[in-house]
Every structure is written in structure tokens, then in C-alpha cells.
GROMACS .gro file of C-alpha atoms in nm:
model
  259
    1MET     CA    1   0.890   1.137  -0.529
    2ALA     CA    2   0.845   0.851  -0.313
    3LEU     CA    3   0.984   0.613  -0.513
    4ILE     CA    4   1.258   0.811  -0.549
    5GLY     CA    5   1.256   0.948  -0.211
    6GLY     CA    6   1.257   0.551  -0.079
    7LEU     CA    7   1.513   0.442  -0.360
    8VAL     CA    8   1.777   0.743  -0.188
    9LEU     CA    9   1.665   0.610   0.179
   10SER     CA   10   1.777   0.289   0.101
   11PHE     CA   11   2.065   0.356  -0.012
   12LEU     CA   12   2.163   0.549   0.272
   13ALA     CA   13   2.119   0.328   0.521
   14ILE     CA   14   2.295   0.114   0.333
   15ILE     CA   15   2.626   0.345   0.299
   16VAL     CA   16   2.667   0.483   0.613
   17SER     CA   17   2.589   0.183   0.786
   18THR     CA   18   2.899   0.089   0.571
   19LEU     CA   19   3.136   0.341   0.696
   20ILE     CA   20   2.985   0.331   1.097
   21ASP     CA   21   3.151  -0.033   1.082
   22GLY     CA   22   3.490   0.124   0.911
   23ASN     CA   23   3.468  -0.049   0.574
   24SER     CA   24   3.497   0.025   0.231
   25PHE     CA   25   3.373   0.067  -0.065
   26GLY     CA   26   3.645  -0.039  -0.293
   27PRO     CA   27   3.545  -0.468  -0.217
   28LEU     CA   28   3.158  -0.401  -0.330
   29ILE     CA   29   3.250  -0.302  -0.706
   30GLY     CA   30   3.300  -0.571  -0.935
   31PRO     CA   31   3.237  -0.515  -1.292
   32SER     CA   32   3.209  -0.878  -1.411
   33SER     CA   33   2.954  -0.919  -1.130
   34PHE     CA   34   2.730  -0.645  -1.218
   35VAL     CA   35   2.759  -0.758  -1.595
   36LEU     CA   36   2.634  -1.122  -1.506
   37VAL     CA   37   2.374  -1.009  -1.303
   38PHE     CA   38   2.182  -0.723  -1.459
   39PHE     CA   39   2.232  -0.846  -1.783
   40GLY     CA   40   2.182  -1.224  -1.710
   41ALA     CA   41   1.876  -1.068  -1.598
   42LEU     CA   42   1.754  -0.834  -1.792
   43GLY     CA   43   1.811  -1.107  -2.148
   44ALA     CA   44   1.585  -1.364  -1.898
   45GLY     CA   45   1.302  -1.102  -1.830
   46MET     CA   46   1.298  -1.011  -2.210
   47THR     CA   47   1.321  -1.294  -2.380
   48GLY     CA   48   0.911  -1.264  -2.274
   49LEU     CA   49   0.855  -0.984  -2.447
   50ASN     CA   50   0.768  -0.886  -2.857
   51LYS     CA   51   0.979  -0.659  -3.009
   52GLU     CA   52   0.741  -0.396  -2.986
   53ASP     CA   53   0.760  -0.409  -2.635
   54LEU     CA   54   1.081  -0.378  -2.609
   55GLY     CA   55   1.088  -0.012  -2.662
   56ARG     CA   56   0.856   0.032  -2.382
   57ILE     CA   57   1.114  -0.095  -2.093
   58PRO     CA   58   1.267   0.267  -2.078
   59LYS     CA   59   1.041   0.452  -2.116
   60THR     CA   60   0.762   0.290  -1.865
   61ALA     CA   61   1.079   0.323  -1.620
   62ILE     CA   62   1.106   0.687  -1.670
   63LYS     CA   63   0.727   0.646  -1.617
   64ALA     CA   64   0.798   0.504  -1.240
   65ILE     CA   65   0.995   0.759  -1.158
   66LYS     CA   66   0.810   1.077  -1.269
   67GLY     CA   67   0.518   0.928  -1.173
   68ALA     CA   68   0.199   1.077  -1.354
   69THR     CA   69  -0.146   1.302  -1.193
   70PHE     CA   70  -0.507   1.219  -1.275
   71GLU     CA   71  -0.713   1.480  -1.210
   72ASN     CA   72  -1.030   1.280  -1.087
   73SER     CA   73  -1.212   1.570  -1.009
   74GLY     CA   74  -1.157   1.812  -1.270
   75THR     CA   75  -1.289   1.523  -1.450
   76VAL     CA   76  -1.579   1.526  -1.229
   77THR     CA   77  -1.684   1.867  -1.343
   78MET     CA   78  -1.625   1.875  -1.675
   79MET     CA   79  -1.829   1.529  -1.675
   80ALA     CA   80  -2.090   1.763  -1.502
   81GLN     CA   81  -2.025   2.065  -1.843
   82LEU     CA   82  -2.098   1.799  -2.023
   83ALA     CA   83  -2.483   1.638  -1.876
   84ASP     CA   84  -2.580   2.050  -1.808
   85VAL     CA   85  -2.518   2.157  -2.199
   86ALA     CA   86  -2.665   1.811  -2.280
   87ARG     CA   87  -2.995   1.883  -2.088
   88ARG     CA   88  -3.011   2.202  -2.164
   89GLU     CA   89  -2.959   2.217  -2.553
   90GLY     CA   90  -2.984   1.821  -2.652
   91VAL     CA   91  -2.722   1.568  -2.700
   92LEU     CA   92  -2.521   1.697  -3.004
   93ALA     CA   93  -2.457   1.989  -2.834
   94LEU     CA   94  -2.196   1.810  -2.737
   95GLU     CA   95  -1.999   1.813  -3.057
   96SER     CA   96  -1.947   2.240  -2.973
   97ARG     CA   97  -1.731   2.076  -2.732
   98LEU     CA   98  -1.550   1.815  -2.832
   99ASP     CA   99  -1.226   2.044  -2.956
  100GLY     CA  100  -1.210   2.149  -2.512
  101ILE     CA  101  -1.165   1.801  -2.408
  102GLU     CA  102  -0.767   1.687  -2.395
  103ASP     CA  103  -0.839   1.336  -2.291
  104ALA     CA  104  -0.913   1.117  -2.581
  105PHE     CA  105  -1.048   0.841  -2.346
  106LEU     CA  106  -1.364   1.111  -2.290
  107ARG     CA  107  -1.342   1.226  -2.605
  108LYS     CA  108  -1.361   0.939  -2.759
  109GLY     CA  109  -1.724   0.880  -2.562
  110ALA     CA  110  -1.854   1.207  -2.618
  111GLN     CA  111  -1.854   1.114  -3.029
  112LEU     CA  112  -1.969   0.769  -2.977
  113ILE     CA  113  -2.256   0.953  -2.821
  114LEU     CA  114  -2.257   1.230  -3.014
  115ASP     CA  115  -2.297   0.931  -3.375
  116GLY     CA  116  -2.586   0.757  -3.111
  117VAL     CA  117  -2.422   0.407  -3.080
  118ASP     CA  118  -2.665   0.278  -2.771
  119SER     CA  119  -2.569   0.288  -2.421
  120GLU     CA  120  -2.449  -0.047  -2.481
  121LYS     CA  121  -2.206  -0.086  -2.768
  122VAL     CA  122  -2.081   0.265  -2.602
  123GLU     CA  123  -1.944   0.109  -2.259
  124GLU     CA  124  -1.834  -0.233  -2.475
  125ALA     CA  125  -1.659  -0.057  -2.686
  126MET     CA  126  -1.500   0.159  -2.449
  127SER     CA  127  -1.438  -0.143  -2.169
  128ILE     CA  128  -1.244  -0.278  -2.489
  129GLN     CA  129  -1.045  -0.011  -2.508
  130MET     CA  130  -0.969   0.012  -2.080
  131GLU     CA  131  -0.904  -0.352  -2.066
  132SER     CA  132  -0.610  -0.374  -2.366
  133THR     CA  133  -0.451   0.019  -2.243
  134LEU     CA  134  -0.476  -0.203  -1.840
  135SER     CA  135  -0.332  -0.555  -2.084
  136ARG     CA  136   0.024  -0.300  -2.169
  137HIS     CA  137   0.021  -0.195  -1.823
  138LYS     CA  138   0.022  -0.541  -1.676
  139LEU     CA  139   0.295  -0.686  -1.962
  140MET     CA  140   0.560  -0.423  -1.820
  141ILE     CA  141   0.474  -0.490  -1.488
  142ALA     CA  142   0.509  -0.835  -1.527
  143PHE     CA  143   0.853  -0.804  -1.722
  144TYR     CA  144   0.961  -0.557  -1.408
  145GLU     CA  145   0.815  -0.817  -1.117
  146ALA     CA  146   1.020  -1.116  -1.329
  147VAL     CA  147   1.369  -0.971  -1.365
  148GLY     CA  148   1.335  -0.860  -1.015
  149GLY     CA  149   1.333  -1.243  -0.934
  150TYR     CA  150   1.596  -1.340  -1.230
  151LEU     CA  151   1.799  -1.137  -1.023
  152PRO     CA  152   1.821  -1.264  -0.607
  153THR     CA  153   1.872  -1.608  -0.941
  154PHE     CA  154   2.164  -1.423  -1.180
  155GLY     CA  155   2.317  -1.379  -0.825
  156MET     CA  156   2.348  -1.800  -0.738
  157ILE     CA  157   2.502  -1.805  -1.080
  158GLY     CA  158   2.785  -1.564  -1.029
  159THR     CA  159   2.832  -1.688  -0.699
  160VAL     CA  160   2.823  -2.093  -0.838
  161ILE     CA  161   3.101  -1.997  -1.142
  162GLY     CA  162   3.328  -1.775  -0.852
  163LEU     CA  163   3.302  -2.066  -0.604
  164ILE     CA  164   3.450  -2.347  -0.912
  165ASN     CA  165   3.684  -2.133  -0.998
  166MET     CA  166   3.846  -2.109  -0.639
  167LEU     CA  167   3.832  -2.458  -0.543
  168GLY     CA  168   4.026  -2.514  -0.898
  169ASN     CA  169   4.286  -2.314  -0.704
  170LEU     CA  170   4.313  -2.419  -0.404
  171SER     CA  171   4.732  -2.505  -0.518
  172ASP     CA  172   4.695  -2.064  -0.386
  173PRO     CA  173   4.585  -2.034  -0.052
  174SER     CA  174   4.608  -1.633  -0.072
  175GLN     CA  175   4.344  -1.583  -0.379
  176LEU     CA  176   4.112  -1.819  -0.134
  177GLY     CA  177   3.957  -1.497   0.053
  178ALA     CA  178   3.921  -1.276  -0.304
  179GLY     CA  179   3.775  -1.585  -0.459
  180MET     CA  180   3.486  -1.560  -0.196
  181ALA     CA  181   3.465  -1.224  -0.216
  182VAL     CA  182   3.367  -1.162  -0.530
  183ALA     CA  183   3.169  -1.535  -0.560
  184LEU     CA  184   2.973  -1.376  -0.268
  185LEU     CA  185   2.975  -1.073  -0.462
  186THR     CA  186   2.698  -1.189  -0.752
  187THR     CA  187   2.519  -1.206  -0.472
  188LEU     CA  188   2.507  -0.874  -0.304
  189TYR     CA  189   2.418  -0.741  -0.668
  190GLY     CA  190   2.126  -0.985  -0.718
  191VAL     CA  191   1.943  -0.857  -0.403
  192MET     CA  192   2.080  -0.515  -0.432
  193PHE     CA  193   1.925  -0.459  -0.797
  194ALA     CA  194   1.646  -0.687  -0.710
  195ASN     CA  195   1.530  -0.482  -0.411
  196LEU     CA  196   1.639  -0.130  -0.505
  197ALA     CA  197   1.588  -0.080  -0.882
  198PHE     CA  198   1.318  -0.357  -1.028
  199MET     CA  199   1.087  -0.467  -0.761
  200PRO     CA  200   1.032  -0.078  -0.658
  201ILE     CA  201   0.938   0.040  -0.962
  202ALA     CA  202   0.708  -0.266  -1.046
  203GLY     CA  203   0.503  -0.165  -0.728
  204LYS     CA  204   0.490   0.191  -0.873
  205LEU     CA  205   0.427   0.134  -1.237
  206LYS     CA  206   0.153  -0.118  -1.012
  207LEU     CA  207   0.004   0.195  -0.856
  208LEU     CA  208  -0.011   0.410  -1.138
  209MET     CA  209  -0.242   0.161  -1.328
  210GLU     CA  210  -0.436   0.083  -1.081
  211GLN     CA  211  -0.523   0.551  -1.078
  212GLU     CA  212  -0.538   0.536  -1.442
  213GLN     CA  213  -0.873   0.260  -1.411
  214THR     CA  214  -1.013   0.463  -1.182
  215ALA     CA  215  -0.944   0.709  -1.332
  216MET     CA  216  -1.105   0.558  -1.645
  217LYS     CA  217  -1.386   0.423  -1.422
  218VAL     CA  218  -1.527   0.838  -1.428
  219VAL     CA  219  -1.485   0.895  -1.764
  220LEU     CA  220  -1.688   0.537  -1.848
  221ASP     CA  221  -1.931   0.567  -1.536
  222GLY     CA  222  -1.965   0.923  -1.683
  223VAL     CA  223  -2.027   0.940  -2.038
  224LEU     CA  224  -2.316   0.691  -1.956
  225SER     CA  225  -2.467   0.882  -1.752
  226ILE     CA  226  -2.500   1.146  -2.010
  227GLN     CA  227  -2.660   0.892  -2.180
  228ALA     CA  228  -2.946   0.862  -1.985
  229GLY     CA  229  -2.971   1.174  -1.950
  230MET     CA  230  -2.871   1.186  -1.569
  231SER     CA  231  -2.981   1.485  -1.406
  232PRO     CA  232  -2.559   1.718  -1.363
  233GLN     CA  233  -2.651   1.712  -0.946
  234MET     CA  234  -2.659   1.362  -0.868
  235LEU     CA  235  -2.365   1.332  -1.205
  236VAL     CA  236  -2.163   1.508  -0.969
  237GLU     CA  237  -2.275   1.284  -0.668
  238ARG     CA  238  -2.219   0.955  -0.843
  239LEU     CA  239  -1.880   1.029  -1.002
  240GLU     CA  240  -1.762   1.222  -0.645
  241SER     CA  241  -1.832   0.881  -0.461
  242TYR     CA  242  -1.474   0.802  -0.648
  243LEU     CA  243  -1.279   1.087  -0.475
  244PRO     CA  244  -1.164   1.077  -0.184
  245PRO     CA  245  -1.329   1.268   0.098
  246ALA     CA  246  -1.159   1.606   0.096
  247GLU     CA  247  -1.211   1.677  -0.279
  248GLN     CA  248  -1.580   1.615  -0.277
  249GLN     CA  249  -1.749   1.924  -0.331
  250GLY     CA  250  -2.124   1.851  -0.460
  251TYR     CA  251  -2.264   2.059  -0.769
  252SER     CA  252  -2.338   2.367  -0.668
  253ASP     CA  253  -1.946   2.452  -0.497
  254ARG     CA  254  -1.833   2.267  -0.857
  255MET     CA  255  -2.009   2.466  -1.048
  256ALA     CA  256  -1.930   2.784  -0.893
  257ALA     CA  257  -1.544   2.727  -0.932
  258ALA     CA  258  -1.541   2.636  -1.238
  259ALA     CA  259  -1.704   2.991  -1.299
   0.00000   0.00000   0.00000
């Protein structure tokens, strides 16, 4: 809602200011300027992607709009429950809990513990997966940032093309005003698409990536703590340091709420 609300507020500011000055939106509509700026910048940004990454462009845009929820508090509670089982019944008792773990990253960590993998290898394997996931996110963030940088450039390209065409028709002074307006329209489109679409999406994806990174750190820290035999109370105290103060409940309250 923050992304959508921010973009709506920005567009309303443009619309209201235009209406206050008594201007119309007719001169601001230019299909040729849109095609040049939007698709030109998009094509330039696509040159830095592999074929497999192209299909992720619309998916990441939808993800930025819809957002994502990372229930770190719920993860801490689950880790406390797993630690309690491991302390009372042994690590092998975690196998009965695997089917109830929806988080694939956490399920992988628990499976590594069950397989008897030593802590260093567990940390290495999970860290590799975490870095791989974050690298894919960084690639798409870099794409949106790149397109956001190309858009004003293609706006200037359109402006230069428009000025060249305008100067080539100086014999008809009546067309100079219209030609100048079309030339400047591409610059407007470049700035608007960059600052009202691609750069905000890149910023939201970066925020989501940071939140996901924190969620994966909670899981990794919890898995290693369970493997080390840490008590559930100590584990909760340790993992709640990742949470904001409002979500820190303590072991007793957390387990009581879960029950």
C-alpha cells in the first residue's frame, strides 16, 4: 500500500497542479514519444539480462506492488518449539516435524541436522543458498535501476530528434511551437517514467530483499543454535534480537501464545 499510495499521490500532484494552472492534458499525450522513451529504455536495460531472467521482469514488478510478509516472530516461535523437541527427545525427533514446516529454507536446515551434517557444513550450505537467492534479487533490482537511468537519456534523445526535425522545417514558422512541444514531451516522459515507476519499484524490491535477508538470518541462526544444543529460552532471547521491541515476547509468553 505504501508503494501504490505514494505513486497515486505523485500523480495527483501532477494532475492537480496542471488543472490549477488551467492547462489541458491533450498536449501531454504523445504516442511516438512514449514508444521511443519507454521501449527504448526497456530494451537497453534488457541487454544486461539472460533469457531466463527476462520472464522475471513482470513477476518482480508484481512482487513490488503486492509486497511480501515475513513472519519473523512466528519463525522464532517455531524455532523455540523445535529446540524444545530437540532438547527433550533428541535431534532425530525433529523428523516428525518436517512436514509441518512451510519455510523451505528452514526445512532444509532441519533436514541437514537430521542427516548428521556438522555445523560448519550446515552453515556453508545454507549461506550459499541465501547468497544465491539475494544475488537473483540484486540482479532484478539492478535492472530496474538501470532502466530508470536510461529513461531520461532516451528522453533527451527524443528531444534532440524532435529539434532536428523542427529545425529542418524552419520554412513553416507556424509549426515551430508544435514541434518544440513534441520535442520536450520525450524529456517529460523520460523523467516521469524513471521517477514514478522504475526507480520506486527498484527501491521497494531493495526493501523486500533486506527483509528477506533478515528472515533467512533468523532461520540460519536458529538452526545452528538448535544443532549446538542451545536451550529454548536462550534461543528465543537470541533470535528476538532480530525483532523490533514490540514483537519481543520472551520464551514463556511466546510458548503460551503458541499453545
